[in-house]
Every structure is written in structure tokens, then in C-alpha cells.
Short mmCIF file of C-alpha atoms in Angstrom, two decimals:
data_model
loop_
_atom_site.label_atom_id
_atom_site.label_comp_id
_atom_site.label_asym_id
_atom_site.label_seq_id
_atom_site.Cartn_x
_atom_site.Cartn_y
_atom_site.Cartn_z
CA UNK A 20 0.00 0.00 0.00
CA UNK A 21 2.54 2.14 0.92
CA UNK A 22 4.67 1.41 -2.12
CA UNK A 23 2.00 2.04 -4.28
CA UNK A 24 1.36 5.83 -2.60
CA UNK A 25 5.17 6.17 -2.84
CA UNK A 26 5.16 5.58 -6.84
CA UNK A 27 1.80 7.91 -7.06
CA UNK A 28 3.69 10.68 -5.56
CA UNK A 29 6.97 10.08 -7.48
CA UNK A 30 4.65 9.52 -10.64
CA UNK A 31 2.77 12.73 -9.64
CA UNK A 32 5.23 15.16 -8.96
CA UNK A 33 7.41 13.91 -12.47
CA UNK A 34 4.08 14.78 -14.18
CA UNK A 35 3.91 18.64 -12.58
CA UNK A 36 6.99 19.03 -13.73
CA UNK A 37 6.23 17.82 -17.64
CA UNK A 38 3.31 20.44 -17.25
CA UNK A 39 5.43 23.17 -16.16
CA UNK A 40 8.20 22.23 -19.16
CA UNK A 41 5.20 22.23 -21.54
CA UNK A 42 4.27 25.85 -20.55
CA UNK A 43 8.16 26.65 -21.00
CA UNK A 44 7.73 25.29 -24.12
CA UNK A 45 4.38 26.91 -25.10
CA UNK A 46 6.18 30.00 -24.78
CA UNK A 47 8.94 29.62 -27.23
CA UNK A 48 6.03 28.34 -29.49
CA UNK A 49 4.55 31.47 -28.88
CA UNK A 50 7.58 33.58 -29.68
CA UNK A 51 8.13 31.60 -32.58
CA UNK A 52 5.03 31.92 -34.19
CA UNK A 53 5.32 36.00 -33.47
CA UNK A 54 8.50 35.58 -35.48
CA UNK A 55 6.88 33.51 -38.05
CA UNK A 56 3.58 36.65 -38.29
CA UNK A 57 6.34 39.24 -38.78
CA UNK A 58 8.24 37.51 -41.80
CA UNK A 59 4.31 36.60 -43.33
CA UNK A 60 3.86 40.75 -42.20
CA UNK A 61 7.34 41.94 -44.48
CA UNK A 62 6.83 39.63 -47.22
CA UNK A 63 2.92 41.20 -47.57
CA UNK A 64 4.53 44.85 -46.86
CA UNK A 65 7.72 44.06 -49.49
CA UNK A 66 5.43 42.16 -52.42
CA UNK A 67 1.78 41.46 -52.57
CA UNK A 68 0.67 44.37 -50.65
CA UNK A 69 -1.66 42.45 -48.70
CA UNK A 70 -3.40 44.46 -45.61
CA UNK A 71 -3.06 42.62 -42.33
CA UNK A 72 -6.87 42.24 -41.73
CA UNK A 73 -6.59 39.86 -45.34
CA UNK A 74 -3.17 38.31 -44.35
CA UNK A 75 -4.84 37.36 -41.33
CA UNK A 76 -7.49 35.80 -42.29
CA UNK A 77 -5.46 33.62 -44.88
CA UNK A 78 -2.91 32.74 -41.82
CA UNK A 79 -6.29 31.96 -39.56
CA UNK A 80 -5.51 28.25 -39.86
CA UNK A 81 -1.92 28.11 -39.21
CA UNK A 82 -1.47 31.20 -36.77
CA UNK A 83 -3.49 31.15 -33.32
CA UNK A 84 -2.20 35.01 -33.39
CA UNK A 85 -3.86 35.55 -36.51
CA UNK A 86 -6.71 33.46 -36.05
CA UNK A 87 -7.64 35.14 -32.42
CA UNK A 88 -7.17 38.89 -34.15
CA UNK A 89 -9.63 37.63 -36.83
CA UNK A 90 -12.05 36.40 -34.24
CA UNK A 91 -12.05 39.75 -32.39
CA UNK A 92 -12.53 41.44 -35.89
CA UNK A 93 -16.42 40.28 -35.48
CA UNK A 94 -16.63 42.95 -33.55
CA UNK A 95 -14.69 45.78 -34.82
CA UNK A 96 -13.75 46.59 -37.92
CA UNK A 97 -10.18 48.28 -36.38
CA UNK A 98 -7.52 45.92 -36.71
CA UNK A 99 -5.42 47.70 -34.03
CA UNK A 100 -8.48 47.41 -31.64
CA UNK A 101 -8.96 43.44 -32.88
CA UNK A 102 -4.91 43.20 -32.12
CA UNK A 103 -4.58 44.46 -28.73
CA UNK A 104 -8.05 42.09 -27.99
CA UNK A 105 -6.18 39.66 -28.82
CA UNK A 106 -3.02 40.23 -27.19
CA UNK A 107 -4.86 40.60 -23.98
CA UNK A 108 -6.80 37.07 -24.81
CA UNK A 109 -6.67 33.80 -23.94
CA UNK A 110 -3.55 33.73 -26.30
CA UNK A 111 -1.48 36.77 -24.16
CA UNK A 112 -0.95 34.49 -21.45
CA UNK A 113 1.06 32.45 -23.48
CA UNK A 114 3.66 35.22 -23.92
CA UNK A 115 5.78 37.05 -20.77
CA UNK A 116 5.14 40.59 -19.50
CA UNK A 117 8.21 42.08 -22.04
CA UNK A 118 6.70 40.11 -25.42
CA UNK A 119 3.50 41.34 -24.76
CA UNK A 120 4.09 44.87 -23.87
CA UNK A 121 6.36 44.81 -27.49
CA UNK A 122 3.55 43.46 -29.18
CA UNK A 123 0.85 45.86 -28.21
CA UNK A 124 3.29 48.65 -29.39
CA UNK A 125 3.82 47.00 -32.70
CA UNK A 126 0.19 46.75 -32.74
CA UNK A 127 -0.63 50.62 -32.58
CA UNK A 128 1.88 50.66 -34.97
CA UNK A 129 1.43 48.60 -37.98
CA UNK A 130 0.20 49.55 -41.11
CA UNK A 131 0.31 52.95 -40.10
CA UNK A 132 3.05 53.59 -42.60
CA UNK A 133 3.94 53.77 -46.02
CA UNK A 134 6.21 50.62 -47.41
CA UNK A 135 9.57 51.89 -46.87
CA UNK A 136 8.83 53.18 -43.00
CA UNK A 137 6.61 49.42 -42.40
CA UNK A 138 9.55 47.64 -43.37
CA UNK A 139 11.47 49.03 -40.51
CA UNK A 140 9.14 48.89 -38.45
CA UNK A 141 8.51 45.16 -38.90
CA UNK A 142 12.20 44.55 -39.02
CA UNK A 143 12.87 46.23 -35.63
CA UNK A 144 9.91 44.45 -34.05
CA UNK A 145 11.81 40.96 -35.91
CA UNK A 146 14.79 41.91 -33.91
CA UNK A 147 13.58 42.25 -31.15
CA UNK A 148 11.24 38.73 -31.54
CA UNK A 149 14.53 37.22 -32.01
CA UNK A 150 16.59 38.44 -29.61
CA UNK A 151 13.68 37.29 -27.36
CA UNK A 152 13.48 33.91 -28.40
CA UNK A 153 17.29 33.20 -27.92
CA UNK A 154 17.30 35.04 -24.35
CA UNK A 155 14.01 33.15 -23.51
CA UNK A 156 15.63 29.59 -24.80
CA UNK A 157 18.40 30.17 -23.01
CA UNK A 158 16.47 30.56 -19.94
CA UNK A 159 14.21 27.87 -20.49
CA UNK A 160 17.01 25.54 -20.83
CA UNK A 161 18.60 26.37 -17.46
CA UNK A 162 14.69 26.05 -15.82
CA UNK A 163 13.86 22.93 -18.03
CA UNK A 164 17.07 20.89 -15.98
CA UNK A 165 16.11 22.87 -12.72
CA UNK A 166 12.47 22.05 -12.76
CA UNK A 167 13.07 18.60 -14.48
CA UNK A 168 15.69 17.36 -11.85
CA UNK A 169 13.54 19.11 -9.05
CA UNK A 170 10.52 16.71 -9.93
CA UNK A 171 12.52 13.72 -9.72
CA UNK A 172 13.92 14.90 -6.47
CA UNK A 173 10.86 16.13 -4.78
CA UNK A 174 9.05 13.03 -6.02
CA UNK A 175 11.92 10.79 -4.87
CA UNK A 176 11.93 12.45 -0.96
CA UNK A 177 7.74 12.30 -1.16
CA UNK A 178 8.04 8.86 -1.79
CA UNK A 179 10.91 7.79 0.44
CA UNK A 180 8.97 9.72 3.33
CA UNK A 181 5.77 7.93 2.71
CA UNK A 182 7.57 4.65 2.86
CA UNK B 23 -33.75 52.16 -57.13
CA UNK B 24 -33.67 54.37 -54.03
CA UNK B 25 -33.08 51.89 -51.54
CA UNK B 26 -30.31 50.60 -53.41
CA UNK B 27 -28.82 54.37 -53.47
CA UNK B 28 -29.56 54.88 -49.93
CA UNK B 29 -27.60 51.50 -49.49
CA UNK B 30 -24.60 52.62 -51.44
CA UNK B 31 -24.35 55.72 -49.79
CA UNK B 32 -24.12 53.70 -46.02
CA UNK B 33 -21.58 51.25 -47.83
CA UNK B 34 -19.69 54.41 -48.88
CA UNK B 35 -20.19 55.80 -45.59
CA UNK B 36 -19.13 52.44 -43.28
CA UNK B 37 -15.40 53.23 -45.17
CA UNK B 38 -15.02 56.36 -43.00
CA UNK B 39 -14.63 54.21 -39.75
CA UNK B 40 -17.51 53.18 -37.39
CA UNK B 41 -17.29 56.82 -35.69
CA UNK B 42 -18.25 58.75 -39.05
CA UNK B 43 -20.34 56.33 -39.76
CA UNK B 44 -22.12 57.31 -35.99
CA UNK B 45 -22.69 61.03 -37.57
CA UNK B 46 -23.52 59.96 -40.95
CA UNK B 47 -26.05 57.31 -40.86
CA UNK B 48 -28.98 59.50 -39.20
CA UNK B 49 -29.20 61.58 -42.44
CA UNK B 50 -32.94 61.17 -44.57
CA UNK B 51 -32.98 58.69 -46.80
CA UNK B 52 -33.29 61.68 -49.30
CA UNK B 53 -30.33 62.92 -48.64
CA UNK B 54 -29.08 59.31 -48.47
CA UNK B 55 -30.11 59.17 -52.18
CA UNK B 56 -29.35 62.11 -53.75
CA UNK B 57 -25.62 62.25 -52.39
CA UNK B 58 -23.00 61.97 -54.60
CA UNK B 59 -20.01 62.70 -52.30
CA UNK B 60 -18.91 62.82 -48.59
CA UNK B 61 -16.85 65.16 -47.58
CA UNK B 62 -14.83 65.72 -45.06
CA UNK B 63 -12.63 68.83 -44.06
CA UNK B 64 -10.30 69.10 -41.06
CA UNK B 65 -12.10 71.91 -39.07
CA UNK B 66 -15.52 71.86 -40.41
CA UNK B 67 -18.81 69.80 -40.41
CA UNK B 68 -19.32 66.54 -42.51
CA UNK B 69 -20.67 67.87 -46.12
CA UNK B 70 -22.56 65.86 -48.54
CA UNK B 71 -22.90 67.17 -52.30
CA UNK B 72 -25.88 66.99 -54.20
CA UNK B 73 -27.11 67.67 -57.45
CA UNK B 74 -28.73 71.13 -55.52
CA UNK B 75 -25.34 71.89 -53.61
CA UNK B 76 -23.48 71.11 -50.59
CA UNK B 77 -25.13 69.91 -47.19
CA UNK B 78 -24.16 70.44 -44.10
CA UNK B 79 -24.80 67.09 -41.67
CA UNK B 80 -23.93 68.03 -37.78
CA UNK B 81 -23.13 71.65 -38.51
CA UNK B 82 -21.95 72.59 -35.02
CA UNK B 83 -19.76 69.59 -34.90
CA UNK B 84 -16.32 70.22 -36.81
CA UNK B 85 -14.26 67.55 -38.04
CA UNK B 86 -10.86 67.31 -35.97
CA UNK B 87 -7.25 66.08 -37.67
CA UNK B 88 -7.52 63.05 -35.72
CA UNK B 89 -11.02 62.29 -37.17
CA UNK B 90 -9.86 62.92 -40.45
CA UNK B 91 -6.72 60.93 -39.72
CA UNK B 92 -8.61 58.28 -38.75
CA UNK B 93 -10.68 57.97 -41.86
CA UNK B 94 -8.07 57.85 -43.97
CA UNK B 95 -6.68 54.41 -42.28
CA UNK B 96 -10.36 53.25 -42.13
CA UNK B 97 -10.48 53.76 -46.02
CA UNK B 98 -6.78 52.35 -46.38
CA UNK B 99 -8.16 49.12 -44.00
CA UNK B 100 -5.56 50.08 -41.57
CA UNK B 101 -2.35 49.34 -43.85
CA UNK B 102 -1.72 51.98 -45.75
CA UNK B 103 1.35 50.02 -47.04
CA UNK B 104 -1.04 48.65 -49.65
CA UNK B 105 -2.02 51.91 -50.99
CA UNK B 106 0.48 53.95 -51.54
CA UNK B 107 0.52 53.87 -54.73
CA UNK B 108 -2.74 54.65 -55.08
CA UNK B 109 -2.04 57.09 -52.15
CA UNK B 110 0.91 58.95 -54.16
CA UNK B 111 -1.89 59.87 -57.64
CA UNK B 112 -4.04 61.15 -54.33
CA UNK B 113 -6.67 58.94 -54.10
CA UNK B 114 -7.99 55.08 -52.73
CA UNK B 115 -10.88 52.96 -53.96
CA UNK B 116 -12.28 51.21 -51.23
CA UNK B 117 -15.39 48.48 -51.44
CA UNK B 118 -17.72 49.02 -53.33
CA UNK B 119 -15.90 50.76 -56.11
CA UNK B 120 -16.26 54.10 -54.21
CA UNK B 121 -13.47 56.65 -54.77
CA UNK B 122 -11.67 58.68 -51.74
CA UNK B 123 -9.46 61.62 -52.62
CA UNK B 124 -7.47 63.47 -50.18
CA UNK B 125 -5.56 66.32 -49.66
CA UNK B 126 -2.76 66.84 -47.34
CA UNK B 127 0.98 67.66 -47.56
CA UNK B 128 2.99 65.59 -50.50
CA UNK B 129 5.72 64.06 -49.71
CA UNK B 130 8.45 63.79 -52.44
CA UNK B 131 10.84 61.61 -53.69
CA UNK B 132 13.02 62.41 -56.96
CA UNK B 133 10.12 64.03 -58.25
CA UNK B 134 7.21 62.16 -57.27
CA UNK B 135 5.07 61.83 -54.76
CA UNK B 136 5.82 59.29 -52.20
CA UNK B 137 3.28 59.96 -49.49
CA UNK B 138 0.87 62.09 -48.03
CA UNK B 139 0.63 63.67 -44.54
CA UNK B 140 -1.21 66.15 -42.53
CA UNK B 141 -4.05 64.90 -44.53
CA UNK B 142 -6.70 68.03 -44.13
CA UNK B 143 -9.98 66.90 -45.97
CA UNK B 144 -11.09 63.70 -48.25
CA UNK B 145 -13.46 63.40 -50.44
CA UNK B 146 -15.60 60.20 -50.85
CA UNK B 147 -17.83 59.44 -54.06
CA UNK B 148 -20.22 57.32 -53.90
CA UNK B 149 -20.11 55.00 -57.10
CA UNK B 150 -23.50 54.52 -58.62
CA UNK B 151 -24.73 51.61 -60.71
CA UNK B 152 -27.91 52.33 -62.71
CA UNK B 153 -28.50 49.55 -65.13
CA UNK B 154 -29.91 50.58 -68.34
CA UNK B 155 -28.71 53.91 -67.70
CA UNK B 156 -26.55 53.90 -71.22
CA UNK B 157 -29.59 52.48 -73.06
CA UNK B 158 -30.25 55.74 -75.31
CA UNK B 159 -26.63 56.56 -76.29
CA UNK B 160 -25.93 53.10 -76.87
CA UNK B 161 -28.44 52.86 -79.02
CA UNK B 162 -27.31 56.15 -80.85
CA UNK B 163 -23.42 55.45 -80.86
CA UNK B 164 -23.44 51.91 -82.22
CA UNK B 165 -26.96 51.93 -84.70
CA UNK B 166 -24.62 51.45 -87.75
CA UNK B 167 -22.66 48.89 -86.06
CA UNK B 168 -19.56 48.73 -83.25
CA UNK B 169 -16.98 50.73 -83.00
CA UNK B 170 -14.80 52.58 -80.79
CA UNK B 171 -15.99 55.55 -78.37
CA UNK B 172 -14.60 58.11 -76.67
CA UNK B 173 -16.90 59.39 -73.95
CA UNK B 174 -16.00 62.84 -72.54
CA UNK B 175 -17.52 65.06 -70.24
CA UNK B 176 -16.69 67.11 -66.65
CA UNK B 177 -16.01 65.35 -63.43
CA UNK B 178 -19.52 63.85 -62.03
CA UNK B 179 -21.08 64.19 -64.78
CA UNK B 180 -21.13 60.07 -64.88
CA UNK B 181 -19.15 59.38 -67.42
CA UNK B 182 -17.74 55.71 -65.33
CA UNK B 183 -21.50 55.00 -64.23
CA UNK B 184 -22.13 54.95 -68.53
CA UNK B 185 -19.04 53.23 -68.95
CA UNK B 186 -19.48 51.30 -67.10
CA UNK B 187 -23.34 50.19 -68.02
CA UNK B 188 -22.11 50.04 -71.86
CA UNK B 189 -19.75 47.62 -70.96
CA UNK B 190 -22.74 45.41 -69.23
CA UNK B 191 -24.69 46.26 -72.53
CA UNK B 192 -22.06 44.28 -74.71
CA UNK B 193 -21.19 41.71 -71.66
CA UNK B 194 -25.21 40.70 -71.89
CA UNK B 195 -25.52 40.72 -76.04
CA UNK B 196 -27.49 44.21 -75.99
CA UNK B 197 -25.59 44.70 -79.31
CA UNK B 198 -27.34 41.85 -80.88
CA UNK B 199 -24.98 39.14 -80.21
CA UNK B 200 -22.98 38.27 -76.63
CA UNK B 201 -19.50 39.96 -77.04
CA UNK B 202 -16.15 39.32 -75.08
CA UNK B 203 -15.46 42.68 -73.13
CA UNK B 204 -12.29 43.09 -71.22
CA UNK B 205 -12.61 46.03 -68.54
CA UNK B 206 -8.98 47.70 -67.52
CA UNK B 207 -10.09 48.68 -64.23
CA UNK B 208 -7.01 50.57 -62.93
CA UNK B 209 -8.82 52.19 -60.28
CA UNK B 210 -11.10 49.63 -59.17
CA UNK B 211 -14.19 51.81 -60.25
CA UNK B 212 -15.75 49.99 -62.98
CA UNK B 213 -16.28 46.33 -61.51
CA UNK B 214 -15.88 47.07 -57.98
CA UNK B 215 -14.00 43.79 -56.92
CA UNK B 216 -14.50 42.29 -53.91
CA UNK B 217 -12.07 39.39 -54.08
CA UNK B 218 -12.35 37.70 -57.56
CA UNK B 219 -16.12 38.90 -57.96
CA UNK B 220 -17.29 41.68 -59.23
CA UNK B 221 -19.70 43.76 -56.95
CA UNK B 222 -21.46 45.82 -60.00
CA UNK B 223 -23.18 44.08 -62.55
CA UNK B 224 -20.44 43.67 -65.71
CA UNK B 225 -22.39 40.63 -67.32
CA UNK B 226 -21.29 37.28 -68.27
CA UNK B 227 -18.92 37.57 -70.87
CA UNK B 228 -16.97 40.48 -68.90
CA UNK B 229 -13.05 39.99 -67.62
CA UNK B 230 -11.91 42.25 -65.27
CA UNK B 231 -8.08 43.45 -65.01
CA UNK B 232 -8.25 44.91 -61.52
CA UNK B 233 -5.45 47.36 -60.65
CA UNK B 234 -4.05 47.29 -63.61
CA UNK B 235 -2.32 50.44 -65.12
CA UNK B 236 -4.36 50.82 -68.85
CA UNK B 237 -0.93 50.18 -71.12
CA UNK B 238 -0.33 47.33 -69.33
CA UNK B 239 -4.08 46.18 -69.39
CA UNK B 240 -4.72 46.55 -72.65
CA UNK B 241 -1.60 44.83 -74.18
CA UNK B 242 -2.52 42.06 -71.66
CA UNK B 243 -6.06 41.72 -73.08
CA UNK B 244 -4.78 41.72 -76.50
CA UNK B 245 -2.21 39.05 -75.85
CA UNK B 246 -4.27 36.52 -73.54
CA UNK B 247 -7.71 37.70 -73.58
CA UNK B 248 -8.99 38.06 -77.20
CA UNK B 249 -11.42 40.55 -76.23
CA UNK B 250 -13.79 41.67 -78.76
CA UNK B 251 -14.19 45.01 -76.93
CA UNK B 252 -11.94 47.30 -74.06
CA UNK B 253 -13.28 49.41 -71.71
CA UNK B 254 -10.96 51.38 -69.69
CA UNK B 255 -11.88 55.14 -67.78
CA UNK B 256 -9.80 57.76 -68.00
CA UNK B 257 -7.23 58.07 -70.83
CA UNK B 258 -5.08 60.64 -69.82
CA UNK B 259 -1.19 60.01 -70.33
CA UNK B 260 0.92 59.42 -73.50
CA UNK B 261 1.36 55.92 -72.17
CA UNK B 262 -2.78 55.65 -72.29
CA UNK B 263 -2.85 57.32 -75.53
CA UNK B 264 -0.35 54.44 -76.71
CA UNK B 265 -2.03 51.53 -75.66
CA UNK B 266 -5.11 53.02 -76.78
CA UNK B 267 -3.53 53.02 -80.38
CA UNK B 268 -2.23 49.64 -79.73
CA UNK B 269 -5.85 48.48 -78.84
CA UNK B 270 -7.25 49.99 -81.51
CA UNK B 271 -4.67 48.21 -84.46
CA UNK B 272 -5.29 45.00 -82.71
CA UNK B 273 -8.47 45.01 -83.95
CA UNK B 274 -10.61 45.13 -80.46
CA UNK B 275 -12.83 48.25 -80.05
CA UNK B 276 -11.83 50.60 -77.65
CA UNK B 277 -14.75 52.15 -75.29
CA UNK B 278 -13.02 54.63 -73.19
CA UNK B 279 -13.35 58.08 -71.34
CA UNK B 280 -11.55 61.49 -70.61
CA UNK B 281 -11.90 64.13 -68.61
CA UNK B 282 -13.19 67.29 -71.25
CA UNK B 283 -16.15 69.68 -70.69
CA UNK B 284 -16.53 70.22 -74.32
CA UNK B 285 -15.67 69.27 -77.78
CA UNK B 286 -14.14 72.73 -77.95
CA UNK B 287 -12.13 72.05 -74.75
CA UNK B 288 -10.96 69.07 -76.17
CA UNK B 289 -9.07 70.53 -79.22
CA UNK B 290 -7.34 72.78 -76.92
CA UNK B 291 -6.07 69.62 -74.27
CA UNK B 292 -2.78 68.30 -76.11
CA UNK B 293 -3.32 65.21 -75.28
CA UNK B 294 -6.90 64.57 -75.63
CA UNK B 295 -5.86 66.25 -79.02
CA UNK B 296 -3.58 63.77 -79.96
CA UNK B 297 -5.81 60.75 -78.60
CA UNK B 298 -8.55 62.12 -81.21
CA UNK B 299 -6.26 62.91 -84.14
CA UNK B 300 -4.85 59.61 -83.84
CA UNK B 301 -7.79 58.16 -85.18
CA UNK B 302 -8.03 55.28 -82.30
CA UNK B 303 -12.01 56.74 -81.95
CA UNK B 304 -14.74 56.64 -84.75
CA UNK B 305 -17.02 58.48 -82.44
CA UNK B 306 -17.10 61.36 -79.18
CA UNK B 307 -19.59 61.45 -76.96
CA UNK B 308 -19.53 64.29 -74.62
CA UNK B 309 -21.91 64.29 -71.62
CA UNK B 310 -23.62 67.20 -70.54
CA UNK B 311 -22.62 68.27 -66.64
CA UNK B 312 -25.42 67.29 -65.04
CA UNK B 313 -25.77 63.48 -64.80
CA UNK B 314 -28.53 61.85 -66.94
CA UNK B 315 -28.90 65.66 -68.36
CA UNK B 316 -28.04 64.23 -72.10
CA UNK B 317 -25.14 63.92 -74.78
CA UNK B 318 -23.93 64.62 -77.76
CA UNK B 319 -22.65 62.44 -80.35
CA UNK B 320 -19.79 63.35 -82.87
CA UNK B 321 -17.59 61.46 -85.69
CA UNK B 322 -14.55 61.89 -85.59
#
């Protein structure tokens, strides 16, 4: 009996720690798929000349960015107003404070500007993204062992105490 | 007929942002109908012409820069990125084929105009579709058989609206028989895309070349479109008068219109000269200034 409440704890306290790595890593998803919004957001500025709202709505189904900004278009027609909804959605909590504040600013922002001025603009806010990422792998990396070896250890001294 | 004006005129209207819209929306359904622009100055009430004048809507509450600054990225869709073209020769078409102008302070580049800031008034018109509208000059220009047109006349006087319905006349076999027509719609008036429809009535046998410039449109319908007929508005560059020629040795009719308020006026415009010397145009319709106020038919 006791055994068996040993390996739950072990078993349970491994699996906190997979949930906490899978936020870590929803994160970096999150950042990447930012990345991925502002190359889709130069290559619309630099040749097709799409507006956001219809790059958007094309990216719906591979972008949860895109796709929650399109959803909040139902009820505005102001993409800015649709962006920061979105930023401050469900999908925001994904991202940390310093993302999220750079997003909202690229959001009052964007396509604000003629082609030349957008392009900087995006290519900044790329920067930036990417800088992000790398600091924020970086630092996932160190947390991933932390939090991965703290499970096992936690879990380990649960179960030894139980026993 | 009126509903559908009144309904063009809100279309026109939802362009200018939801907060324009607010002021704009309460006016009659007169009004509503007899409109043929919004406009908008930085300082002063919303105005909407008519065919008796300007109207004031609101007249103790003046339009602010940051109004009219937000109207123009309401009618850009909030990336003006894909206008500026369109932006730089001064004006955007948004949905519904209706066409905002606006003034402000140029910005320029080697010459041209890159951009425009400190925008201080824009003026919407609303595009108008009356089918059957071209019914009586059609019937006049082409009697002894198809050929090509210039129509002329002063601004509003509806020389796209006619255009536009004689295209839709061909497109639908008014002429007797169904005929291909290829419409060079460089500013978007004529078919009014939305997408890869067209949101005024062009007919079956009607392809649209959306955005494109009219040289390039009309040696693309030539090469890939065998079109029995082009219609493009506004002819009024050397390049135009070119590809007008062009059009008119490849054997396709050319139906197209300038900006002239008389046939006297015309001989004294160089290029408009040139364009009718040329001999691209059997025939020269000018419209009188008043919409639907009659024509006059010339050969040329």
C-alpha cells in the first residue's frame, strides 16, 4: 500500500513538472510563431501588398495570433483594436510581460506607414522577436534541468517519506 | 432604385470608420439618395454634395485632424502600405468601387510623390450603378454597327457609371450578339472587386483586369484575352494614348473616357488632341454636366 502511494507521488510530482516544461515550451512556441507573423507581415509589406486584416485571415488556420485577431474582428472593424483584444486574450498568457508589452506597441503601430517606413518597423519588431526567443531559450534551458531534476527529487523524498 | 442608393451611400459611408459612420447614418434617406459625395474637411462639419449643392450634416460639430486621420486608415483598411501607390496619384478605392481623394501635404521623392501627410480633408464618391442607364446613347453610338468611343464630359457628370453600363450592354448581347469585353479597371471603379467577384453588374462575358495600369491592361487583353471590346476610364497620359492606339490596331474596339467639358475644350487639351487625331475613336460622346442631363454624339 505504501509502495503504491510512494510511486503515485513520485509519478505525480514527475508529471507537474512535464506540465510546467510544456508551458516553458508553449512560450517559445509562442515567440516563434510572433517571429513567423512578422516575416508573413514583411513579405505582404515588401510584395503582394496584402493588408493585415486579409493576411490574417489567410494565416487563420496556421497562426493562433492571426486566427484570435480575426475572431475579435467580429466585432470591430479596427484591426489595431482586434490586435490588442487579442493580445490581452486567452492567447497573451502564453507570452511574458516584455513580449507582450512589445507586441501591443507593434500593434498601434502597424500599417500605419507607407512601405519603406513598415519595413522598418517590422524589421525592428523581428529583432527584437529574435533576440527574445534566444534570451528566452536560453532561460528555459537552465529552468527545463532545474524544474526537471527538481521533480525527480521532490518526487523521490515524497516517496521515500511515505515509505 | 432608391433603396439601393440609400444602401450605397451607407456602404460608402461604413469606409469612413464606425465613428463617421455614428454622424452619418442619421441623415434622410433623401439625402441618403441624392448624395454623390462625402466630404470631409479638417475643421468643419461633414458635407454631402448633391445635385442642388453642398449639405451640411452636424453643422456645429467640426471635423478634428484626428477624425480625419482616422478615416483615412479606415479607407486604407488600416495598412496603408497597400495603398500607396494609389495614395501617391491622391486617391484610394475602397469596397464598393467608391473613390476617396485626399488632400494633405505631399511628400516627395526624386520628383514624385511618395506619401501624403497632414491629410486636411477627403473626399468620398459614392459609385452609382444604374442599369440601363446607357440604353439611349448606346443605341445612338453603335446603330450602324460597333466601334470605338470616346466618352467625354466634366467630373460627375457620370461618365464611369455609362461606362461602365455600356460595358454590361455588350457583356449581356445588348448589341445583338454576346461579345467578349475586357474592362482595364485601374482604379477599381468599374467592376468594384471584392475578391475575384465583381460587386457591379459587368455581365457574363466580362473579364476584369483589376489594378491594372491601362498600357499594361490593354496589351494584356490583347495578348491573352482576345477581347472583342476594351473598356478602360480615364485616358489621360501618353502611355494611355499608346495603348489606346495599340488596342485599336489589334483590332478590339476601344470604349473609353476622358476628362473634357466640351468638344471645344478638347481641341485645346494636347493630349486629348492627340488621342482624337490619332484616329483610335470613330465616335465622341460628350456628356452634358449634369448626370442623366443628355449627350452629344460626334464622328470623328
Amino acid at each position: 500500500m505504501k509502495a503504491a502511494a510512494a510511486l503515485l507521488l513520485l509519478v505525480a510530482s514527475v508529471l507537474t513538472g512535464k506540465c510546467v516544461l510544456n508551458s516553458l515550451n508553449l512560450s517559445e512556441k509562442a515567440i516563434d510563431e510572433l517571429i513567423f507573423i512578422v516575416d508573413e507581415l514583411i513579405s505582404a509589406v515588401r510584395f503582394s501588398k496584402k493588408s493585415v486584416q486579409c493576411l490574417f485571415a489567410e494565416l487563420a488556420h496556421t497562426s493562433d495570433f492571426a486566427a484570435a485577431c480575426i475572431g475579435e474582428m467580429k466585432d470591430s472593424d479596427n484591426i489595431h483594436i482586434a490586435w490588442t483584444r487579442a493580445v490581452n486574450s486567452e492567447y497573451g498568457s502564453r507570452l511574458d510581460a516584455q513580449t507582450k508589452e512589445s507586441l501591443l506597441t507593434l500593434g498601434e503601430q502597424i500599417g500605419k506607414n507607407d512601405c519603406d517606413r513598415e519595413l522598418l518597423l517590422l524589421e525592428g519588431y523581428r529583432k527584437r522577436f529574435c533576440n527574445r526567443a534566444e534570451a528566452l531559450r536560453v532561460e528555459n534551458a537552465e529552468k527545463k534541468r532545474l524544474y526537471t531534476a527538481a521533480s525527480w527529487l521532490i518526487g523521490a523524498f515524497l516517496a521515500v517519506l511515505v515509505i | 432604385m432608391t433603396m439601393e442608393q440609400a444602401k450605397r451611400f451607407d456602404e460608402a459611408a461604413t469606409a469612413l470608420g464606425r465613428e463617421l459612420y455614428q454622424q452619418i447614418k442619421y441623415c434622410s434617406d433623401k439625402l441618403k439618395t441624392e448624395a454623390s459625395e462625402i466630404r470631409l474637411r479638417c475643421g468643419s462639419p461633414v458635407a454631402i454634395t448633391t445635385k442642388n449643392g453642398q449639405r451640411f450634416i452636424n453643422s456645429d460639430v467640426v471635423l478634428t485632424s484626428r477624425e480625419l486621420e482616422s478615416a483615412f486608415l479606415n479607407i486604407c483598411g488600416h495598412s496603408v502600405y497597400s495603398h500607396q501607390d494609389d495614395i501617391a496619384n491622391g486617391f484610394v478605392t475602397v469596397r464598393g468601387g467608391h473613390r476617396a481623394g485626399f488632400c494633405g501635404k505631399a511628400v516627395m521623392e526624386n520628383g514624385h510623390i511618395s506619401a501624403l501627410r497632414n491629410i486636411s480633408s477627403i473626399n468620398l464618391r459614392i459609385a452609382h450603378e444604374y442599369i440601363g442607364c446607357s440604353d439611349l446613347l448606346f443605341d445612338q453610338l453603335f446603330s450602324d454597327g460597333i466601334c470605338s468611343v470616346l466618352i467625354a464630359g466634366p467630373p460627375c457628370c457620370g461618365k464611369t457609371t455609362i461606362l461602365r453600363d455600356i460595358a454590361r450592354s455588350f457583356s449581356t448581347g445588348r448589341a445583338g450578339m454576346l461579345r467578349r469585353v475586357t474592362v482595364v479597371d485601374e482604379r477599381g471603379e468599374l467592376a468594384a472587386m471584392n475578391g475575384s467577384q465583381t460587386l457591379n453588374d459587368l455581365g457574363d462575358c466580362c473579364d476584369v483586369l483589376d489594378g491594372w495600369s491601362k498600357p499594361l491592361g490593354i496589351r494584356h487583353a490583347i495578348r491573352c484575352l482576345s477581347p472583342h471590346i476594351i473598356v478602360c476610364d480615364e485616358l489621360g497620359s501618353e502611355e494611355d494614348s499608346e495603348a489606346a492606339m495599340l488596342g485599336a490596331v489589334s483590332g478590339a474596339y476601344l470604349i473609353a473616357s476622358a476628362h473634357c467639358s466640351d468638344k471645344r475644350a478638347l481641341e485645346h487639351q494636347p493630349l486629348a488632341k492627340r488621342i482624337v487625331a490619332n484616329g483610335v475613336f470613330k465616335k465622341l460622346a460628350i456628356l452634358n454636366p449634369k448626370p442623366g442631363s443628355g449627350f452629344e454624339i460626334y464622328s470623328i
